[in-house]
Amino acid sequence: MSSFINAPVANVGTAETTIFAAGAGVKAILIGCNLANKTGGILPISIWVRRSGGDFFVVRNKRVGNGENEEIMKGNKLVLGAGDALMASSADDNAFDVIASILTGVA
């Protein structure tokens, strides 16, 4: 059965952080992804899909202003296959909050 979820992650920083991981046999659709810069500076953030074949960037080094947010999907959709993981990292520790909106359990 399909269901909508939010996958919120606080304090994304320099370490690679998993935002959402599709389990074995599970497909999902990323329908939104909001990035909020919590710092006093303009910082880059990268969001990518990690799968067995490698890493594939959704945005790379997207610069977001201090105290601003950015919606990176802007009406686009992205299918996450079984075993795929949505990842994030930034140039500074504890810099971003990320909320991904996902439809899980799709066929």
Backbone atoms as SQL, in Angstrom:
CREATE TABLE atoms (id INTEGER PRIMARY KEY, chain TEXT, resi INTEGER, resn TEXT, atom TEXT, x REAL, y REAL, z REAL);
INSERT INTO atoms VALUES
  (1, 'A', 1, 'MET', 'N', 0.831, -1.176, 0.000),
  (2, 'A', 1, 'MET', 'CA', 0.000, 0.000, 0.000),
  (3, 'A', 1, 'MET', 'C', 0.882, 1.247, 0.000),
  (4, 'A', 2, 'SER', 'N', 0.529, 2.191, -0.828),
  (5, 'A', 2, 'SER', 'CA', 1.272, 3.448, -0.918),
  (6, 'A', 2, 'SER', 'C', 0.916, 4.382, 0.227),
  (7, 'A', 3, 'SER', 'N', 1.904, 5.182, 0.652),
  (8, 'A', 3, 'SER', 'CA', 1.632, 6.193, 1.666),
  (9, 'A', 3, 'SER', 'C', 2.612, 7.351, 1.512),
  (10, 'A', 4, 'PHE', 'N', 2.146, 8.542, 1.896),
  (11, 'A', 4, 'PHE', 'CA', 2.985, 9.732, 1.861),
  (12, 'A', 4, 'PHE', 'C', 3.696, 9.863, 3.205),
  (13, 'A', 5, 'ILE', 'N', 4.988, 10.195, 3.152),
  (14, 'A', 5, 'ILE', 'CA', 5.737, 10.443, 4.379),
  (15, 'A', 5, 'ILE', 'C', 6.613, 11.677, 4.197),
  (16, 'A', 6, 'ASN', 'N', 7.002, 12.263, 5.309),
  (17, 'A', 6, 'ASN', 'CA', 8.061, 13.261, 5.331),
  (18, 'A', 6, 'ASN', 'C', 9.260, 12.603, 5.985),
  (19, 'A', 7, 'ALA', 'N', 10.420, 12.818, 5.427),
  (20, 'A', 7, 'ALA', 'CA', 11.663, 12.310, 5.988),
  (21, 'A', 7, 'ALA', 'C', 12.503, 13.510, 6.410),
  (22, 'A', 8, 'PRO', 'N', 12.329, 13.973, 7.665),
  (23, 'A', 8, 'PRO', 'CA', 13.084, 15.142, 8.125),
  (24, 'A', 8, 'PRO', 'C', 14.424, 14.746, 8.750),
  (25, 'A', 9, 'VAL', 'N', 15.459, 15.515, 8.442),
  (26, 'A', 9, 'VAL', 'CA', 16.771, 15.310, 9.050),
  (27, 'A', 9, 'VAL', 'C', 17.313, 16.680, 9.455),
  (28, 'A', 10, 'ALA', 'N', 17.671, 16.803, 10.720),
  (29, 'A', 10, 'ALA', 'CA', 18.217, 18.059, 11.238),
  (30, 'A', 10, 'ALA', 'C', 19.742, 18.025, 11.200),
  (31, 'A', 11, 'ASN', 'N', 20.324, 19.195, 11.106),
  (32, 'A', 11, 'ASN', 'CA', 21.767, 19.389, 11.282),
  (33, 'A', 11, 'ASN', 'C', 22.638, 18.661, 10.267),
  (34, 'A', 12, 'VAL', 'N', 22.234, 18.674, 9.003),
  (35, 'A', 12, 'VAL', 'CA', 23.081, 18.095, 7.958),
  (36, 'A', 12, 'VAL', 'C', 24.352, 18.936, 7.868),
  (37, 'A', 13, 'GLY', 'N', 25.478, 18.245, 7.845),
  (38, 'A', 13, 'GLY', 'CA', 26.762, 18.944, 7.800),
  (39, 'A', 13, 'GLY', 'C', 27.740, 18.269, 6.868),
  (40, 'A', 14, 'THR', 'N', 28.995, 18.206, 7.291),
  (41, 'A', 14, 'THR', 'CA', 30.057, 17.712, 6.416),
  (42, 'A', 14, 'THR', 'C', 30.038, 16.195, 6.244),
  (43, 'A', 15, 'ALA', 'N', 29.467, 15.473, 7.184),
  (44, 'A', 15, 'ALA', 'CA', 29.371, 14.016, 7.058),
  (45, 'A', 15, 'ALA', 'C', 28.228, 13.656, 6.115),
  (46, 'A', 16, 'GLU', 'N', 28.436, 12.629, 5.301),
  (47, 'A', 16, 'GLU', 'CA', 27.349, 12.155, 4.433),
  (48, 'A', 16, 'GLU', 'C', 26.204, 11.666, 5.315),
  (49, 'A', 17, 'THR', 'N', 24.998, 12.161, 5.015),
  (50, 'A', 17, 'THR', 'CA', 23.831, 11.863, 5.832),
  (51, 'A', 17, 'THR', 'C', 22.756, 11.234, 4.974),
  (52, 'A', 18, 'THR', 'N', 22.162, 10.150, 5.445),
  (53, 'A', 18, 'THR', 'CA', 21.057, 9.508, 4.739),
  (54, 'A', 18, 'THR', 'C', 19.754, 10.218, 5.103),
  (55, 'A', 19, 'ILE', 'N', 19.067, 10.723, 4.088),
  (56, 'A', 19, 'ILE', 'CA', 17.769, 11.370, 4.283),
  (57, 'A', 19, 'ILE', 'C', 16.657, 10.321, 4.245),
  (58, 'A', 20, 'PHE', 'N', 16.739, 9.404, 3.285),
  (59, 'A', 20, 'PHE', 'CA', 15.747, 8.335, 3.131),
  (60, 'A', 20, 'PHE', 'C', 16.411, 7.173, 2.427),
  (61, 'A', 21, 'ALA', 'N', 16.083, 5.964, 2.863),
  (62, 'A', 21, 'ALA', 'CA', 16.587, 4.761, 2.199),
  (63, 'A', 21, 'ALA', 'C', 15.405, 3.869, 1.854),
  (64, 'A', 22, 'ALA', 'N', 15.290, 3.522, 0.588),
  (65, 'A', 22, 'ALA', 'CA', 14.254, 2.583, 0.148),
  (66, 'A', 22, 'ALA', 'C', 14.729, 1.183, 0.481),
  (67, 'A', 23, 'GLY', 'N', 13.921, 0.455, 1.205),
  (68, 'A', 23, 'GLY', 'CA', 14.290, -0.890, 1.610),
  (69, 'A', 23, 'GLY', 'C', 14.263, -1.864, 0.437),
  (70, 'A', 24, 'ALA', 'N', 14.666, -3.084, 0.709),
  (71, 'A', 24, 'ALA', 'CA', 14.653, -4.135, -0.315),
  (72, 'A', 24, 'ALA', 'C', 13.230, -4.353, -0.806),
  (73, 'A', 25, 'GLY', 'N', 13.060, -4.357, -2.113),
  (74, 'A', 25, 'GLY', 'CA', 11.746, -4.580, -2.702),
  (75, 'A', 25, 'GLY', 'C', 10.811, -3.394, -2.633),
  (76, 'A', 26, 'VAL', 'N', 11.305, -2.236, -2.185),
  (77, 'A', 26, 'VAL', 'CA', 10.466, -1.038, -2.034),
  (78, 'A', 26, 'VAL', 'C', 10.860, -0.005, -3.078),
  (79, 'A', 27, 'LYS', 'N', 9.876, 0.560, -3.760),
  (80, 'A', 27, 'LYS', 'CA', 10.088, 1.704, -4.642),
  (81, 'A', 27, 'LYS', 'C', 9.397, 2.899, -4.017),
  (82, 'A', 28, 'ALA', 'N', 9.930, 4.085, -4.289),
  (83, 'A', 28, 'ALA', 'CA', 9.361, 5.312, -3.741),
  (84, 'A', 28, 'ALA', 'C', 9.527, 6.427, -4.764),
  (85, 'A', 29, 'ILE', 'N', 8.769, 7.496, -4.572),
  (86, 'A', 29, 'ILE', 'CA', 8.876, 8.669, -5.438),
  (87, 'A', 29, 'ILE', 'C', 9.158, 9.891, -4.572),
  (88, 'A', 30, 'LEU', 'N', 10.277, 10.551, -4.847),
  (89, 'A', 30, 'LEU', 'CA', 10.611, 11.802, -4.182),
  (90, 'A', 30, 'LEU', 'C', 9.803, 12.898, -4.859),
  (91, 'A', 31, 'ILE', 'N', 8.914, 13.553, -4.097),
  (92, 'A', 31, 'ILE', 'CA', 8.047, 14.569, -4.696),
  (93, 'A', 31, 'ILE', 'C', 8.380, 15.986, -4.228),
  (94, 'A', 32, 'GLY', 'N', 9.215, 16.093, -3.210),
  (95, 'A', 32, 'GLY', 'CA', 9.636, 17.397, -2.739),
  (96, 'A', 32, 'GLY', 'C', 10.850, 17.254, -1.849),
  (97, 'A', 33, 'CYS', 'N', 11.684, 18.290, -1.811),
  (98, 'A', 33, 'CYS', 'CA', 12.851, 18.260, -0.933),
  (99, 'A', 33, 'CYS', 'C', 13.223, 19.700, -0.593),
  (100, 'A', 34, 'ASN', 'N', 12.986, 20.071, 0.660),
  (101, 'A', 34, 'ASN', 'CA', 13.232, 21.431, 1.117),
  (102, 'A', 34, 'ASN', 'C', 14.526, 21.481, 1.931),
  (103, 'A', 35, 'LEU', 'N', 15.390, 22.445, 1.600),
  (104, 'A', 35, 'LEU', 'CA', 16.660, 22.642, 2.286),
  (105, 'A', 35, 'LEU', 'C', 16.599, 23.970, 3.022),
  (106, 'A', 36, 'ALA', 'N', 16.868, 23.984, 4.321),
  (107, 'A', 36, 'ALA', 'CA', 16.847, 25.222, 5.105),
  (108, 'A', 36, 'ALA', 'C', 18.230, 25.471, 5.694),
  (109, 'A', 37, 'ASN', 'N', 18.839, 26.582, 5.305),
  (110, 'A', 37, 'ASN', 'CA', 20.149, 26.978, 5.812),
  (111, 'A', 37, 'ASN', 'C', 19.963, 27.626, 7.177),
  (112, 'A', 38, 'LYS', 'N', 20.570, 27.041, 8.211),
  (113, 'A', 38, 'LYS', 'CA', 20.407, 27.531, 9.578),
  (114, 'A', 38, 'LYS', 'C', 21.562, 28.413, 10.035),
  (115, 'A', 39, 'THR', 'N', 22.490, 28.699, 9.138),
  (116, 'A', 39, 'THR', 'CA', 23.699, 29.423, 9.530),
  (117, 'A', 39, 'THR', 'C', 23.612, 30.903, 9.167),
  (118, 'A', 40, 'GLY', 'N', 24.672, 31.614, 9.477),
  (119, 'A', 40, 'GLY', 'CA', 24.757, 33.024, 9.133),
  (120, 'A', 40, 'GLY', 'C', 25.471, 33.280, 7.818),
  (121, 'A', 41, 'GLY', 'N', 25.793, 32.226, 7.079),
  (122, 'A', 41, 'GLY', 'CA', 26.528, 32.392, 5.816),
  (123, 'A', 41, 'GLY', 'C', 25.836, 31.725, 4.652),
  (124, 'A', 42, 'ILE', 'N', 26.307, 32.038, 3.459),
  (125, 'A', 42, 'ILE', 'CA', 25.827, 31.393, 2.237),
  (126, 'A', 42, 'ILE', 'C', 26.640, 30.113, 2.075),
  (127, 'A', 43, 'LEU', 'N', 25.944, 28.965, 2.092),
  (128, 'A', 43, 'LEU', 'CA', 26.653, 27.689, 2.074),
  (129, 'A', 43, 'LEU', 'C', 26.158, 26.772, 0.961),
  (130, 'A', 44, 'PRO', 'N', 27.048, 25.901, 0.458),
  (131, 'A', 44, 'PRO', 'CA', 26.625, 24.896, -0.519),
  (132, 'A', 44, 'PRO', 'C', 26.111, 23.644, 0.183),
  (133, 'A', 45, 'ILE', 'N', 25.177, 22.976, -0.484),
  (134, 'A', 45, 'ILE', 'CA', 24.691, 21.678, -0.038),
  (135, 'A', 45, 'ILE', 'C', 24.526, 20.794, -1.271),
  (136, 'A', 46, 'SER', 'N', 24.810, 19.530, -1.107),
  (137, 'A', 46, 'SER', 'CA', 24.636, 18.556, -2.187),
  (138, 'A', 46, 'SER', 'C', 23.634, 17.503, -1.761),
  (139, 'A', 47, 'ILE', 'N', 22.765, 17.122, -2.699),
  (140, 'A', 47, 'ILE', 'CA', 21.790, 16.054, -2.503),
  (141, 'A', 47, 'ILE', 'C', 22.006, 15.068, -3.650),
  (142, 'A', 48, 'TRP', 'N', 22.097, 13.780, -3.326),
  (143, 'A', 48, 'TRP', 'CA', 22.308, 12.789, -4.370),
  (144, 'A', 48, 'TRP', 'C', 21.622, 11.479, -4.026),
  (145, 'A', 49, 'VAL', 'N', 21.487, 10.653, -5.063),
  (146, 'A', 49, 'VAL', 'CA', 20.954, 9.307, -4.906),
  (147, 'A', 49, 'VAL', 'C', 22.131, 8.343, -4.954),
  (148, 'A', 50, 'ARG', 'N', 22.215, 7.508, -3.931),
  (149, 'A', 50, 'ARG', 'CA', 23.241, 6.476, -3.894),
  (150, 'A', 50, 'ARG', 'C', 22.576, 5.140, -4.229),
  (151, 'A', 51, 'ARG', 'N', 23.135, 4.469, -5.235),
  (152, 'A', 51, 'ARG', 'CA', 22.645, 3.132, -5.596),
  (153, 'A', 51, 'ARG', 'C', 23.841, 2.262, -5.906),
  (154, 'A', 52, 'SER', 'N', 23.596, 1.003, -6.158),
  (155, 'A', 52, 'SER', 'CA', 24.704, 0.062, -6.350),
  (156, 'A', 52, 'SER', 'C', 25.629, 0.482, -7.487),
  (157, 'A', 53, 'GLY', 'N', 25.123, 1.202, -8.472),
  (158, 'A', 53, 'GLY', 'CA', 25.927, 1.634, -9.614),
  (159, 'A', 53, 'GLY', 'C', 26.709, 2.909, -9.379),
  (160, 'A', 54, 'GLY', 'N', 26.568, 3.537, -8.210),
  (161, 'A', 54, 'GLY', 'CA', 27.298, 4.759, -7.916),
  (162, 'A', 54, 'GLY', 'C', 26.400, 5.846, -7.348),
  (163, 'A', 55, 'ASP', 'N', 26.931, 7.053, -7.302),
  (164, 'A', 55, 'ASP', 'CA', 26.216, 8.224, -6.792),
  (165, 'A', 55, 'ASP', 'C', 25.794, 9.102, -7.959),
  (166, 'A', 56, 'PHE', 'N', 24.551, 9.633, -7.867),
  (167, 'A', 56, 'PHE', 'CA', 23.979, 10.456, -8.923),
  (168, 'A', 56, 'PHE', 'C', 23.396, 11.715, -8.294),
  (169, 'A', 57, 'PHE', 'N', 23.941, 12.877, -8.635),
  (170, 'A', 57, 'PHE', 'CA', 23.551, 14.119, -7.972),
  (171, 'A', 57, 'PHE', 'C', 22.197, 14.627, -8.452),
  (172, 'A', 58, 'VAL', 'N', 21.400, 15.066, -7.487),
  (173, 'A', 58, 'VAL', 'CA', 20.174, 15.817, -7.761),
  (174, 'A', 58, 'VAL', 'C', 20.560, 17.294, -7.839),
  (175, 'A', 59, 'VAL', 'N', 21.301, 17.776, -6.847),
  (176, 'A', 59, 'VAL', 'CA', 21.958, 19.090, -6.884),
  (177, 'A', 59, 'VAL', 'C', 23.349, 18.916, -6.292),
  (178, 'A', 60, 'ARG', 'N', 24.299, 19.643, -6.840),
  (179, 'A', 60, 'ARG', 'CA', 25.668, 19.565, -6.328),
  (180, 'A', 60, 'ARG', 'C', 26.146, 20.970, -5.995),
  (181, 'A', 61, 'ASN', 'N', 26.535, 21.141, -4.731),
  (182, 'A', 61, 'ASN', 'CA', 27.032, 22.430, -4.239),
  (183, 'A', 61, 'ASN', 'C', 26.049, 23.564, -4.504),
  (184, 'A', 62, 'LYS', 'N', 24.766, 23.299, -4.297),
  (185, 'A', 62, 'LYS', 'CA', 23.716, 24.316, -4.426),
  (186, 'A', 62, 'LYS', 'C', 23.897, 25.321, -3.294),
  (187, 'A', 63, 'ARG', 'N', 24.124, 26.564, -3.651),
  (188, 'A', 63, 'ARG', 'CA', 24.353, 27.603, -2.636),
  (189, 'A', 63, 'ARG', 'C', 23.015, 28.160, -2.152),
  (190, 'A', 64, 'VAL', 'N', 22.853, 28.152, -0.837),
  (191, 'A', 64, 'VAL', 'CA', 21.630, 28.645, -0.211),
  (192, 'A', 64, 'VAL', 'C', 22.028, 29.733, 0.775),
  (193, 'A', 65, 'GLY', 'N', 21.333, 30.873, 0.697),
  (194, 'A', 65, 'GLY', 'CA', 21.649, 32.018, 1.543),
  (195, 'A', 65, 'GLY', 'C', 21.357, 31.780, 3.015),
  (196, 'A', 66, 'ASN', 'N', 21.996, 32.580, 3.852),
  (197, 'A', 66, 'ASN', 'CA', 21.815, 32.445, 5.288),
  (198, 'A', 66, 'ASN', 'C', 20.349, 32.668, 5.680),
  (199, 'A', 67, 'GLY', 'N', 19.812, 31.727, 6.433),
  (200, 'A', 67, 'GLY', 'CA', 18.428, 31.817, 6.887),
  (201, 'A', 67, 'GLY', 'C', 17.394, 31.558, 5.805),
  (202, 'A', 68, 'GLU', 'N', 17.817, 31.154, 4.629),
  (203, 'A', 68, 'GLU', 'CA', 16.888, 30.927, 3.518),
  (204, 'A', 68, 'GLU', 'C', 16.619, 29.442, 3.329),
  (205, 'A', 69, 'ASN', 'N', 15.565, 29.155, 2.580),
  (206, 'A', 69, 'ASN', 'CA', 15.276, 27.769, 2.222),
  (207, 'A', 69, 'ASN', 'C', 15.202, 27.651, 0.704),
  (208, 'A', 70, 'GLU', 'N', 15.337, 26.420, 0.233),
  (209, 'A', 70, 'GLU', 'CA', 15.298, 26.137, -1.200),
  (210, 'A', 70, 'GLU', 'C', 14.546, 24.830, -1.408),
  (211, 'A', 71, 'GLU', 'N', 13.569, 24.844, -2.306),
  (212, 'A', 71, 'GLU', 'CA', 12.854, 23.632, -2.718),
  (213, 'A', 71, 'GLU', 'C', 13.513, 23.161, -3.997),
  (214, 'A', 72, 'ILE', 'N', 14.189, 22.015, -3.953),
  (215, 'A', 72, 'ILE', 'CA', 14.972, 21.600, -5.119),
  (216, 'A', 72, 'ILE', 'C', 14.187, 20.803, -6.150),
  (217, 'A', 73, 'MET', 'N', 13.036, 20.276, -5.792),
  (218, 'A', 73, 'MET', 'CA', 12.286, 19.463, -6.760),
  (219, 'A', 73, 'MET', 'C', 11.429, 20.319, -7.686),
  (220, 'A', 74, 'LYS', 'N', 10.839, 21.388, -7.194),
  (221, 'A', 74, 'LYS', 'CA', 10.077, 22.356, -7.990),
  (222, 'A', 74, 'LYS', 'C', 9.149, 21.705, -9.015),
  (223, 'A', 75, 'GLY', 'N', 8.322, 20.759, -8.540),
  (224, 'A', 75, 'GLY', 'CA', 7.352, 20.117, -9.411),
  (225, 'A', 75, 'GLY', 'C', 7.853, 18.875, -10.116),
  (226, 'A', 76, 'ASN', 'N', 9.149, 18.592, -10.037),
  (227, 'A', 76, 'ASN', 'CA', 9.702, 17.379, -10.638),
  (228, 'A', 76, 'ASN', 'C', 9.495, 16.192, -9.704),
  (229, 'A', 77, 'LYS', 'N', 9.619, 15.006, -10.225),
  (230, 'A', 77, 'LYS', 'CA', 9.529, 13.775, -9.447),
  (231, 'A', 77, 'LYS', 'C', 10.767, 12.939, -9.732),
  (232, 'A', 78, 'LEU', 'N', 11.152, 12.131, -8.757),
  (233, 'A', 78, 'LEU', 'CA', 12.318, 11.279, -8.906),
  (234, 'A', 78, 'LEU', 'C', 12.008, 9.918, -8.308),
  (235, 'A', 79, 'VAL', 'N', 12.135, 8.873, -9.108),
  (236, 'A', 79, 'VAL', 'CA', 11.865, 7.516, -8.636),
  (237, 'A', 79, 'VAL', 'C', 13.092, 6.996, -7.900),
  (238, 'A', 80, 'LEU', 'N', 12.850, 6.461, -6.713),
  (239, 'A', 80, 'LEU', 'CA', 13.894, 5.811, -5.931),
  (240, 'A', 80, 'LEU', 'C', 13.617, 4.322, -5.957),
  (241, 'A', 81, 'GLY', 'N', 14.530, 3.559, -6.530),
  (242, 'A', 81, 'GLY', 'CA', 14.356, 2.127, -6.644),
  (243, 'A', 81, 'GLY', 'C', 14.727, 1.409, -5.362),
  (244, 'A', 82, 'ALA', 'N', 14.424, 0.135, -5.325),
  (245, 'A', 82, 'ALA', 'CA', 14.755, -0.688, -4.162),
  (246, 'A', 82, 'ALA', 'C', 16.244, -0.585, -3.855),
  (247, 'A', 83, 'GLY', 'N', 16.569, -0.278, -2.618),
  (248, 'A', 83, 'GLY', 'CA', 17.954, -0.161, -2.201),
  (249, 'A', 83, 'GLY', 'C', 18.578, 1.204, -2.405),
  (250, 'A', 84, 'ASP', 'N', 17.895, 2.120, -3.098),
  (251, 'A', 84, 'ASP', 'CA', 18.426, 3.477, -3.291),
  (252, 'A', 84, 'ASP', 'C', 18.371, 4.257, -1.983),
  (253, 'A', 85, 'ALA', 'N', 19.303, 5.181, -1.818),
  (254, 'A', 85, 'ALA', 'CA', 19.305, 6.063, -0.649),
  (255, 'A', 85, 'ALA', 'C', 19.457, 7.501, -1.111),
  (256, 'A', 86, 'LEU', 'N', 18.676, 8.399, -0.513),
  (257, 'A', 86, 'LEU', 'CA', 18.795, 9.835, -0.757),
  (258, 'A', 86, 'LEU', 'C', 19.757, 10.383, 0.286),
  (259, 'A', 87, 'MET', 'N', 20.845, 11.007, -0.173),
  (260, 'A', 87, 'MET', 'CA', 21.940, 11.434, 0.692),
  (261, 'A', 87, 'MET', 'C', 22.114, 12.949, 0.641),
  (262, 'A', 88, 'ALA', 'N', 22.774, 13.493, 1.673),
  (263, 'A', 88, 'ALA', 'CA', 23.047, 14.933, 1.717),
  (264, 'A', 88, 'ALA', 'C', 24.349, 15.206, 2.455),
  (265, 'A', 89, 'SER', 'N', 24.995, 16.314, 2.094),
  (266, 'A', 89, 'SER', 'CA', 26.121, 16.836, 2.865),
  (267, 'A', 89, 'SER', 'C', 26.293, 18.314, 2.522),
  (268, 'A', 90, 'SER', 'N', 26.965, 19.023, 3.425),
  (269, 'A', 90, 'SER', 'CA', 27.202, 20.448, 3.248),
  (270, 'A', 90, 'SER', 'C', 28.662, 20.754, 3.566),
  (271, 'A', 91, 'ALA', 'N', 29.030, 22.020, 3.416),
  (272, 'A', 91, 'ALA', 'CA', 30.410, 22.428, 3.650),
  (273, 'A', 91, 'ALA', 'C', 30.686, 22.786, 5.108),
  (274, 'A', 92, 'ASP', 'N', 29.642, 22.847, 5.934),
  (275, 'A', 92, 'ASP', 'CA', 29.801, 23.247, 7.328),
  (276, 'A', 92, 'ASP', 'C', 28.967, 22.325, 8.211),
  (277, 'A', 93, 'ASP', 'N', 29.410, 22.089, 9.421),
  (278, 'A', 93, 'ASP', 'CA', 28.678, 21.217, 10.335),
  (279, 'A', 93, 'ASP', 'C', 27.370, 21.852, 10.795),
  (280, 'A', 94, 'ASN', 'N', 26.350, 21.019, 10.973),
  (281, 'A', 94, 'ASN', 'CA', 25.043, 21.429, 11.504),
  (282, 'A', 94, 'ASN', 'C', 24.434, 22.601, 10.746),
  (283, 'A', 95, 'ALA', 'N', 24.612, 22.638, 9.434),
  (284, 'A', 95, 'ALA', 'CA', 24.253, 23.802, 8.635),
  (285, 'A', 95, 'ALA', 'C', 22.821, 23.786, 8.102),
  (286, 'A', 96, 'PHE', 'N', 22.275, 22.607, 7.800),
  (287, 'A', 96, 'PHE', 'CA', 20.990, 22.537, 7.113),
  (288, 'A', 96, 'PHE', 'C', 20.027, 21.582, 7.801),
  (289, 'A', 97, 'ASP', 'N', 18.749, 21.931, 7.721),
  (290, 'A', 97, 'ASP', 'CA', 17.672, 20.981, 7.974),
  (291, 'A', 97, 'ASP', 'C', 17.111, 20.615, 6.609),
  (292, 'A', 98, 'VAL', 'N', 16.829, 19.336, 6.404),
  (293, 'A', 98, 'VAL', 'CA', 16.311, 18.839, 5.127),
  (294, 'A', 98, 'VAL', 'C', 15.030, 18.072, 5.404),
  (295, 'A', 99, 'ILE', 'N', 13.983, 18.355, 4.619),
  (296, 'A', 99, 'ILE', 'CA', 12.749, 17.575, 4.701),
  (297, 'A', 99, 'ILE', 'C', 12.422, 17.097, 3.298),
  (298, 'A', 100, 'ALA', 'N', 12.417, 15.781, 3.142),
  (299, 'A', 100, 'ALA', 'CA', 12.049, 15.169, 1.865),
  (300, 'A', 100, 'ALA', 'C', 10.618, 14.646, 1.973),
  (301, 'A', 101, 'SER', 'N', 9.784, 14.958, 0.989),
  (302, 'A', 101, 'SER', 'CA', 8.425, 14.433, 0.917),
  (303, 'A', 101, 'SER', 'C', 8.437, 13.285, -0.080),
  (304, 'A', 102, 'ILE', 'N', 7.964, 12.126, 0.370),
  (305, 'A', 102, 'ILE', 'CA', 8.127, 10.900, -0.408),
  (306, 'A', 102, 'ILE', 'C', 6.825, 10.095, -0.430),
  (307, 'A', 103, 'LEU', 'N', 6.523, 9.535, -1.589),
  (308, 'A', 103, 'LEU', 'CA', 5.428, 8.563, -1.722),
  (309, 'A', 103, 'LEU', 'C', 6.085, 7.198, -1.727),
  (310, 'A', 104, 'THR', 'N', 5.809, 6.398, -0.708),
  (311, 'A', 104, 'THR', 'CA', 6.443, 5.072, -0.581),
  (312, 'A', 104, 'THR', 'C', 5.472, 3.977, -1.031),
  (313, 'A', 105, 'GLY', 'N', 6.044, 2.816, -1.304),
  (314, 'A', 105, 'GLY', 'CA', 5.240, 1.651, -1.632),
  (315, 'A', 105, 'GLY', 'C', 4.572, 1.687, -2.989),
  (316, 'A', 106, 'VAL', 'N', 5.222, 2.323, -3.958),
  (317, 'A', 106, 'VAL', 'CA', 4.650, 2.398, -5.307),
  (318, 'A', 106, 'VAL', 'C', 5.056, 1.157, -6.094),
  (319, 'A', 107, 'ALA', 'N', 4.255, 0.826, -7.110),
  (320, 'A', 107, 'ALA', 'CA', 4.551, -0.366, -7.919),
  (321, 'A', 107, 'ALA', 'C', 5.432, -0.018, -9.095);
